[in-house]
Structure formats: C-alpha cells, structure tokens
PDB file of C-alpha atoms in Angstrom:
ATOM      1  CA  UNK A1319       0.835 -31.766   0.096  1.00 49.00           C
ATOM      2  CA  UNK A1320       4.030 -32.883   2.306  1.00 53.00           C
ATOM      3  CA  UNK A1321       6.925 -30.934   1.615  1.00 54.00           C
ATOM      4  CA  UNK A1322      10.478 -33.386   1.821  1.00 56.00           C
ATOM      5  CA  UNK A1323      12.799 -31.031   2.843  1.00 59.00           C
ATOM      6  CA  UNK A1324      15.123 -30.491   0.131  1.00 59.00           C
ATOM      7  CA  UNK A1325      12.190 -28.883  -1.576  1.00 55.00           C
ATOM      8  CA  UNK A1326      10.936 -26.992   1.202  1.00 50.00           C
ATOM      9  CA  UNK A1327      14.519 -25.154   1.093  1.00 55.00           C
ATOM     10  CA  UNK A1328      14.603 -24.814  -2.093  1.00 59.00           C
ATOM     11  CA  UNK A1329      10.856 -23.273  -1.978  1.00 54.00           C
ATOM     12  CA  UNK A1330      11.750 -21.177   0.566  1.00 57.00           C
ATOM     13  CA  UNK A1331      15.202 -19.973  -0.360  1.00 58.00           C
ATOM     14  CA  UNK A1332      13.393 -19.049  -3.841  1.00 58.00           C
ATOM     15  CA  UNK A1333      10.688 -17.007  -1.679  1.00 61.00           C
ATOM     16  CA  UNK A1334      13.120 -15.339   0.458  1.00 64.00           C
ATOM     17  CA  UNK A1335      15.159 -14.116  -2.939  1.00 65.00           C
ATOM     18  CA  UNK A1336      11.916 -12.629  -4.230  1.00 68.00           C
ATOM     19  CA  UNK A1337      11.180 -10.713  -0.820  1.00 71.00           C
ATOM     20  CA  UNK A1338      14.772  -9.736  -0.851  1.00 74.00           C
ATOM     21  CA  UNK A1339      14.460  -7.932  -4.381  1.00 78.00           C
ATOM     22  CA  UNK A1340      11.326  -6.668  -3.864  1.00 77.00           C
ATOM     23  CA  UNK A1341      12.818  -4.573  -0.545  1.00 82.00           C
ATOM     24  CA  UNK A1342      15.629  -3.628  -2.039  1.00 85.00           C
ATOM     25  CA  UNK A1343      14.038  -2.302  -5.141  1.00 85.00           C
ATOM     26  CA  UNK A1344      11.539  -0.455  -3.105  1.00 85.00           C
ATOM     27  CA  UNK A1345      13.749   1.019  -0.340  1.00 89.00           C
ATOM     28  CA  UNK A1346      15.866   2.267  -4.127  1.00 91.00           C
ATOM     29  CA  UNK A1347      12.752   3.750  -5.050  1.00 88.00           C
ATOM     30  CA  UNK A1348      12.057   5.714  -1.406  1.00 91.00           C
ATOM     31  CA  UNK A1349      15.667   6.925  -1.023  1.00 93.00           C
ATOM     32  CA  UNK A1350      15.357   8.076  -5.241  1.00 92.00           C
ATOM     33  CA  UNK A1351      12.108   9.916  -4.427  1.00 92.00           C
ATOM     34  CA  UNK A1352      13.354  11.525  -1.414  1.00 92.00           C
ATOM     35  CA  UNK A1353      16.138  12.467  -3.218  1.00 94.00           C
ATOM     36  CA  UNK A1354      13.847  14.365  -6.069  1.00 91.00           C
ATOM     37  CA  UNK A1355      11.675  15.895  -3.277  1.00 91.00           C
ATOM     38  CA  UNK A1356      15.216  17.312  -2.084  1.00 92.00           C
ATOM     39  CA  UNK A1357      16.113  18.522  -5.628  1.00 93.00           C
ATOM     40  CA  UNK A1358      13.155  19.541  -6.681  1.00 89.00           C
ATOM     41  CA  UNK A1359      11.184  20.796  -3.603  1.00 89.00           C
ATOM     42  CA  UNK A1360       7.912  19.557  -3.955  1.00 89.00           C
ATOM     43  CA  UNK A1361       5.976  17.537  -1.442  1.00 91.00           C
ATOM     44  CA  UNK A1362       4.621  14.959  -4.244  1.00 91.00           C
ATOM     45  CA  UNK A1363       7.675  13.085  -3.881  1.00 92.00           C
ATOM     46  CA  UNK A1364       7.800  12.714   0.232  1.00 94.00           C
ATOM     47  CA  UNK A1365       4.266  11.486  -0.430  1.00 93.00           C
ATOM     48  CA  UNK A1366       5.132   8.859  -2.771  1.00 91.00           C
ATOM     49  CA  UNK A1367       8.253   7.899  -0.688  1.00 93.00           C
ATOM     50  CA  UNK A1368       6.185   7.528   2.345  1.00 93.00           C
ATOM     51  CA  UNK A1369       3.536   5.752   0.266  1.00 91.00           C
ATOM     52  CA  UNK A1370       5.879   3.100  -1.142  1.00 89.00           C
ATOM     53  CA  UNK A1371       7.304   2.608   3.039  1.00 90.00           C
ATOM     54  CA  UNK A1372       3.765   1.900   4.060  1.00 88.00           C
ATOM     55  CA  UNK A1373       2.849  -0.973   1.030  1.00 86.00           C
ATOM     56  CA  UNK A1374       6.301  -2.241   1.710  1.00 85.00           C
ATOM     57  CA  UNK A1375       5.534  -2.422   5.791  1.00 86.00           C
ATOM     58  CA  UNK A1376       1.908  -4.087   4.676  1.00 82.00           C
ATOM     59  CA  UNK A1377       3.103  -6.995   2.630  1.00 79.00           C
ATOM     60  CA  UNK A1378       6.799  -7.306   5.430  1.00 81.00           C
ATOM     61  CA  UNK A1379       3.386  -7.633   7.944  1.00 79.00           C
ATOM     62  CA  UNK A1380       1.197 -10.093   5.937  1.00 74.00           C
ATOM     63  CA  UNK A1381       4.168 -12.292   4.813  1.00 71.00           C
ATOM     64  CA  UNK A1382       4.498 -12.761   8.852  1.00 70.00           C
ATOM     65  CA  UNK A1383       7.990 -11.318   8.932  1.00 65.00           C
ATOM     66  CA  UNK A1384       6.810  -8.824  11.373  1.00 63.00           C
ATOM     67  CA  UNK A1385       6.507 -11.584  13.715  1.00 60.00           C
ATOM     68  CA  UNK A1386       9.873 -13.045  13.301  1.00 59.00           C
ATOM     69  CA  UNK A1387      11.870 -10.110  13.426  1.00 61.00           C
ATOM     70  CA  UNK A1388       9.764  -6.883  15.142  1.00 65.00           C
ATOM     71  CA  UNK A1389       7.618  -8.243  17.095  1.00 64.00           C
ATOM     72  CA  UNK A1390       7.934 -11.552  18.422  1.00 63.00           C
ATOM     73  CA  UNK A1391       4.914 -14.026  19.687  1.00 63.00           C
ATOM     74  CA  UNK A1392       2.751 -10.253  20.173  1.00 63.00           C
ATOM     75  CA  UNK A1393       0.266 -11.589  17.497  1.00 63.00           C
ATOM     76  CA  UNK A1394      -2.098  -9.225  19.135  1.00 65.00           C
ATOM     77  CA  UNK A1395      -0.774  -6.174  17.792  1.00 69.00           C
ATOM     78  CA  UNK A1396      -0.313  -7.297  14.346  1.00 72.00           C
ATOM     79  CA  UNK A1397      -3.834  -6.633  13.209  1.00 70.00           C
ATOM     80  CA  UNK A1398      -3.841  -2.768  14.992  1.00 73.00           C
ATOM     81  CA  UNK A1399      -0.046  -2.242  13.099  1.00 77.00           C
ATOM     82  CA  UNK A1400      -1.644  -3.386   9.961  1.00 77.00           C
ATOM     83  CA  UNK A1401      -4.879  -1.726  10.186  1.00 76.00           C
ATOM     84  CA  UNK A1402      -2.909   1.760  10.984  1.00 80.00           C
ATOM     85  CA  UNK A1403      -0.422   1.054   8.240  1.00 83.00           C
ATOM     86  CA  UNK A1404      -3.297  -0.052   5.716  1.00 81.00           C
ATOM     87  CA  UNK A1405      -4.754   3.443   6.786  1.00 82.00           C
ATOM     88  CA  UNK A1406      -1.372   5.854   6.190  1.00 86.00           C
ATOM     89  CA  UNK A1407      -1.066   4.244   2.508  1.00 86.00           C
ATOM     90  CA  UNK A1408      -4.762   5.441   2.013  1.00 83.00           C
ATOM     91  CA  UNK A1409      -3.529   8.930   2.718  1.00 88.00           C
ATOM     92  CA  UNK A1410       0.135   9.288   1.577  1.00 90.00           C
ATOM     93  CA  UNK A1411      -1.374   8.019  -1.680  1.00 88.00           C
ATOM     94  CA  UNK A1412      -3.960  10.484  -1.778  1.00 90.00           C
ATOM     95  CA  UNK A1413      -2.096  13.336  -0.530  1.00 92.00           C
ATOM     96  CA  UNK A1414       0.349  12.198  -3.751  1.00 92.00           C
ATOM     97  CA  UNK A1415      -2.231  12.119  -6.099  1.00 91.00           C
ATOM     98  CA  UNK A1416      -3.872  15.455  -5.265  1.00 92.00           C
ATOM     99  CA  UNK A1417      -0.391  17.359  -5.405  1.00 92.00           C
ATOM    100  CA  UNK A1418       1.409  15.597  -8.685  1.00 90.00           C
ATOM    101  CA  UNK A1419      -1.786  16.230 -10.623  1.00 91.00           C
ATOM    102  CA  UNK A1420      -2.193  19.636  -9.369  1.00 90.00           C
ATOM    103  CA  UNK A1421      -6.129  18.709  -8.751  1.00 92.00           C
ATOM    104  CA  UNK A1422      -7.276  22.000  -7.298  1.00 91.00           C
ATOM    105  CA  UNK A1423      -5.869  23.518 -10.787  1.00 91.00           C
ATOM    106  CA  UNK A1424      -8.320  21.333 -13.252  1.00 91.00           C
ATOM    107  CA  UNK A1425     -10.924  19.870 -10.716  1.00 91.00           C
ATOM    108  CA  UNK A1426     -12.727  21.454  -7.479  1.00 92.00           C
ATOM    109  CA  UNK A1427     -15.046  18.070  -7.647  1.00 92.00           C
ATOM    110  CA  UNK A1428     -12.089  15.419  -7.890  1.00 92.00           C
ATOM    111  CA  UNK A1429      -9.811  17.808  -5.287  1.00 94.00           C
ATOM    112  CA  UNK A1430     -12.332  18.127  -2.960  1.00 94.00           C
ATOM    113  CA  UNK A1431     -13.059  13.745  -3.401  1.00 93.00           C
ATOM    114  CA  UNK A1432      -9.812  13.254  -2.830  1.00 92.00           C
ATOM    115  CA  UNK A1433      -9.351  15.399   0.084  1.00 92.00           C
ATOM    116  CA  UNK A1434     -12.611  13.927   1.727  1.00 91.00           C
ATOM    117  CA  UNK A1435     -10.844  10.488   1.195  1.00 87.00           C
ATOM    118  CA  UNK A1436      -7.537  11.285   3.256  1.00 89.00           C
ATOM    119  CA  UNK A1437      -9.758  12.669   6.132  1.00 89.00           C
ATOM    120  CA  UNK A1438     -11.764  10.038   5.966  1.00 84.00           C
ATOM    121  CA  UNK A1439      -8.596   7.345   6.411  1.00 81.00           C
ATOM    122  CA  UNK A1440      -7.321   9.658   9.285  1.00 81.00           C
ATOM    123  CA  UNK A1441     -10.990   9.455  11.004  1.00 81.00           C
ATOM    124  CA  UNK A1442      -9.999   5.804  10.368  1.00 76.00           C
ATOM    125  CA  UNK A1443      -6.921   5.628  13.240  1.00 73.00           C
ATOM    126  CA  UNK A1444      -9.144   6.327  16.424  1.00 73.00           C
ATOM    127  CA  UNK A1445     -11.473   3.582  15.254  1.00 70.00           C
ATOM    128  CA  UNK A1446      -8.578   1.304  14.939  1.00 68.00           C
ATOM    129  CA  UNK A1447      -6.809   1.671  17.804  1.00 65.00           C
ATOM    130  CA  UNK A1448     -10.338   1.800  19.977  1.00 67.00           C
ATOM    131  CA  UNK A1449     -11.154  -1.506  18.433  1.00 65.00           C
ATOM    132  CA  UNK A1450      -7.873  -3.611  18.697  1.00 59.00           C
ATOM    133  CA  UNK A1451      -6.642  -2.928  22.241  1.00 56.00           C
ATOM    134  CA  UNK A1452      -3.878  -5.764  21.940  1.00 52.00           C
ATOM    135  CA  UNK A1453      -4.657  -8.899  24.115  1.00 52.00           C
ATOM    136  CA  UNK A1454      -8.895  -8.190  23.298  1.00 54.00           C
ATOM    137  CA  UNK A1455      -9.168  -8.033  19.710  1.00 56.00           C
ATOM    138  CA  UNK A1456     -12.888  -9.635  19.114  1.00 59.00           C
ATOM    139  CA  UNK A1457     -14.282 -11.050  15.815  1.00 61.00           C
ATOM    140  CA  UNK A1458     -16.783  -8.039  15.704  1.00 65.00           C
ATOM    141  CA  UNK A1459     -14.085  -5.838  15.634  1.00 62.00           C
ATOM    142  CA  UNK A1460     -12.065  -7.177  13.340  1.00 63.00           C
ATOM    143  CA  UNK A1461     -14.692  -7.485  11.185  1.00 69.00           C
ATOM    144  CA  UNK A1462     -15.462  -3.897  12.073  1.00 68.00           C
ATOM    145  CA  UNK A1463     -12.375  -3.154  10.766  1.00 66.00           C
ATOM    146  CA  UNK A1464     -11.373  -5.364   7.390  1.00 68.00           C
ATOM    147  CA  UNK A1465     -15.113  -4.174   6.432  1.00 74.00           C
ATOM    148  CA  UNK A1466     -14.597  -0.654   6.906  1.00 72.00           C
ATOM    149  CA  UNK A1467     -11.067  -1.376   4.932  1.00 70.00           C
ATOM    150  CA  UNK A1468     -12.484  -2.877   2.173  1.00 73.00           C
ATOM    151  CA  UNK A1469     -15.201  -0.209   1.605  1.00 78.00           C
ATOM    152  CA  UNK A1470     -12.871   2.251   1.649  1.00 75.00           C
ATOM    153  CA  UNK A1471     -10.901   0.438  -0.839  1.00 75.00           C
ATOM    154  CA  UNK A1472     -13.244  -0.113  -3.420  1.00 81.00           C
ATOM    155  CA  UNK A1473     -14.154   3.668  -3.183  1.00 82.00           C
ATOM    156  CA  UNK A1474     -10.657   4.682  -3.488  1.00 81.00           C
ATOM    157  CA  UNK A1475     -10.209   2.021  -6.774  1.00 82.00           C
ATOM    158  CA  UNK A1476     -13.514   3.705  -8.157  1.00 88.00           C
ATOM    159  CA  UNK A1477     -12.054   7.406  -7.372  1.00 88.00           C
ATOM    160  CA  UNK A1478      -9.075   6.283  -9.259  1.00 86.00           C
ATOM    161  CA  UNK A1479     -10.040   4.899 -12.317  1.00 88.00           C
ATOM    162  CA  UNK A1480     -12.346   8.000 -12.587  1.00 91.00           C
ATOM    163  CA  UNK A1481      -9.735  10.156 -12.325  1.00 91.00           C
ATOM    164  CA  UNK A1482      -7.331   8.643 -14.758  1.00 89.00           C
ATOM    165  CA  UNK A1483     -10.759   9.240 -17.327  1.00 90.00           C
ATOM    166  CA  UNK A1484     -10.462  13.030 -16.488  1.00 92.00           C
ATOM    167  CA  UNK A1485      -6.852  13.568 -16.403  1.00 91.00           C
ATOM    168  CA  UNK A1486      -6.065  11.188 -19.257  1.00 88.00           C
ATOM    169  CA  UNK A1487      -5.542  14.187 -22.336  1.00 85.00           C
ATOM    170  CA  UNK A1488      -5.052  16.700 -19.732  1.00 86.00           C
ATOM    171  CA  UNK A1489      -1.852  16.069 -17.267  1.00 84.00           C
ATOM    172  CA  UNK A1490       0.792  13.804 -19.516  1.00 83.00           C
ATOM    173  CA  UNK A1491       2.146  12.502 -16.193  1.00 86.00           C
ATOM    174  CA  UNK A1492      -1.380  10.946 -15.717  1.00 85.00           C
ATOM    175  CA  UNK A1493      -0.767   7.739 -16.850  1.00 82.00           C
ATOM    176  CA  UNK A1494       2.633   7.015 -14.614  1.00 82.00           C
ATOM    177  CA  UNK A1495       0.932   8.361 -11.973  1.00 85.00           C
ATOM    178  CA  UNK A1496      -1.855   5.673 -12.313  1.00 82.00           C
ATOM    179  CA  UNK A1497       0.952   2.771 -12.471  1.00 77.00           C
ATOM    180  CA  UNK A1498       2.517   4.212  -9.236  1.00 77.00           C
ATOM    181  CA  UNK A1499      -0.381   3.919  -7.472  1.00 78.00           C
ATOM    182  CA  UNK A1500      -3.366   1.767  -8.851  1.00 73.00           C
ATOM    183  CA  UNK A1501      -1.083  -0.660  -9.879  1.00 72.00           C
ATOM    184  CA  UNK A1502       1.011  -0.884  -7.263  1.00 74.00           C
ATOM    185  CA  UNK A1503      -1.654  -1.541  -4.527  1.00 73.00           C
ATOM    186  CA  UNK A1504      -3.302  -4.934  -6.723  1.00 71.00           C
ATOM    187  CA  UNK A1505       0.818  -5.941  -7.125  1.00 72.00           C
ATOM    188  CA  UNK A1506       0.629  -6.020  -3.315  1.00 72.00           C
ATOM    189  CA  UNK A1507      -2.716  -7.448  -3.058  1.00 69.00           C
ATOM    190  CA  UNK A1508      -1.112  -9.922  -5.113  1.00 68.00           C
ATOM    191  CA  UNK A1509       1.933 -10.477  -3.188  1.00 65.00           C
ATOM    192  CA  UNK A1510       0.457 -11.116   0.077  1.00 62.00           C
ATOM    193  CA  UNK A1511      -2.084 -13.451  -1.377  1.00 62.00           C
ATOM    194  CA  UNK A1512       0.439 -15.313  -3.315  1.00 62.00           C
ATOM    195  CA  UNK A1513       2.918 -15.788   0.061  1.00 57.00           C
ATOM    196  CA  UNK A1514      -0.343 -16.836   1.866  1.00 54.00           C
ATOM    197  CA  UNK A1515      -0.914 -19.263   0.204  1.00 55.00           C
ATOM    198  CA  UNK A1516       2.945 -20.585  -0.708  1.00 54.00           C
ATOM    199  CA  UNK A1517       3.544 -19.220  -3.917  1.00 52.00           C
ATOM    200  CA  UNK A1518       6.121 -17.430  -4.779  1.00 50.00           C
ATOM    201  CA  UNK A1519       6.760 -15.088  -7.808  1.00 48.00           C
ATOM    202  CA  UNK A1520       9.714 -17.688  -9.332  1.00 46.00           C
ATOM    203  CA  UNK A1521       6.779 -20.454  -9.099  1.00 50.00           C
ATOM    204  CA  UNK A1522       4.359 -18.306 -11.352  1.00 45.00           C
ATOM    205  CA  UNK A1523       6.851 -17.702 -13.912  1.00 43.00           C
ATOM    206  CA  UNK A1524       8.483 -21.230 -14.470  1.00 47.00           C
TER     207      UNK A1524
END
C-alpha cells in the first residue's frame, strides 16, 4: 500500500525506537559480560560477549543500516561482511557453549560435535571470501553460500536441542544457557524478517 507521509514517519520513527533499544540493551549486555569475564576469569563470558556483537552486527547489516552509515553505495561487500559475520556467531556461540557447560567434563560425543562445528564455520571464511570478491558476486555463489549457511544452521539447531536433552538434569545453568543462545538466534531471525518486510516490533504488539 501507499504510505502518506505522516504515517510513514510515524512508522519509521516507531522502527527506529525499537532498533535503538534493541542496541542499547545488547551493547548493556556485551559490556556486563565482559565485565564478568574480567571478574570472574573465564573465557565463557568473552564468548558470549563476542557472540551477542556478531547477532547485533547481522540484524545492523540486514536492516540495511550498514549501508547508510558504514558502508555507503558498496552493496557488493554486504553479502561477504554478512556471510563472515553469520560465520563468527556460529563459532563464538559454540566456543560458549562448549566452555559454560564444561562439555569435555560430561560428554566426549557432544564436546567433540561441538568442536567439529566451530572448525567447520572457520573452514567456512576461505569459502566466503573466495566466492564474493566484491564487484563479482554471481548467483551460484551466493547460492553457494546462503545454502551452505542454512545447512549449517539446521545442524547447529539440531546439535542444540540435543544437547539441552542431555544437559537438562545435569548442568542447572542448562536451561539459561539454551535462552542465550537458541533463542536468541530465531529472535534475530525474527527481527530481520520482520524489518524486511516493514514491521516493526510496536506493530506486532498493538
């Protein structure tokens, strides 16, 4: 439909408030987790920190703010940025899981799953940056690459929920550690799709 324009600002302004809450809760989060790995000296907590930078960098790139404030009218490196960033949230949330569950204390089989999935997403960065040399990014490899994403996607969604089974009576911290992650990466699934399409969170809930 048409937008008049006193509705498009008012859409837009409502958008730009939920963006701006969203960042600012998450960069809260980063600084507070940095701020336990200080305190507490464990490496889970850089992990998650870095984690929660690279889902915040993939929905600032698929809301198309990248392209208004990093890099201007260069629509040929988006899809190499976001491949690469897609690929570091892969592995700073596996590298998070494997440590604040302790795996390699309760499970050789999940530990050594897990591990095989962060190699596997740093295998991931030649392929990405071989594929999308900016100014000749073809269809094949951008299919190449949102395929090769979305497999190992739905094997890291199946490695989770499996996981959560095992560790459910045996690590209490189990089930926030699920909610950090699992649920996390569908709320930005969710995000993206929702500014994609010119929705914003205000809209849902009115």
């Amino acid at each position: 439909m048409a937008w008049n324009p006193e509705a498009f600002r008012t859409q837009r302004t409502q958008q730009h408030f939920g963006d701006g809450a969203y960042y600012g809760f998450l960069l809260a989060l980063v600084i507070y987790n940095f701020a336990l790995a200080v305190v507490m000296r464990q490496a889970a907590y850089i992990y998650a920190a870095f984690f929660q930078l690279c889902t915040g960098a993939i929905i600032f790139i698929n809301t198309g703010y990248s392209l208004l404030f990093l890099i201007p009218n260069n629509v040929a490196y988006t899809v190499p940025i976001f491949a690469s960033v897609t690929v570091f949230a892969s592995v700073t949330a596996g590298l998070f899981s494997i440590s604040i569950l302790r795996m390699n204390q309760y499970s050789r089989l999940l530990y050594n799953a897990w591990r095989a999935l962060v190699v596997f997403g740093f295998l991931q960065l030649p392929l990405v940056f071989f594929t999308t040399i900016p100014g000749d990014i073809s269809p094949n490899s951008n299919r190449t690459l949102l395929t090769l994403n979305a497999l190992v996607f739905l094997l890291s969604q199946i490695l989770h929920v499996y996981t959560l089974v095992y560790f459910w009576n045996k690590v209490s911290i189990a089930k926030f550690w699920f909610i950090a992650v699992t649920f996390q990466v569908w709320m930005v699934m969710a995000w993206t799709l929702s500014a994609a399409n010119g929705v914003s969170f205000a809209d849902i809930f009115r």
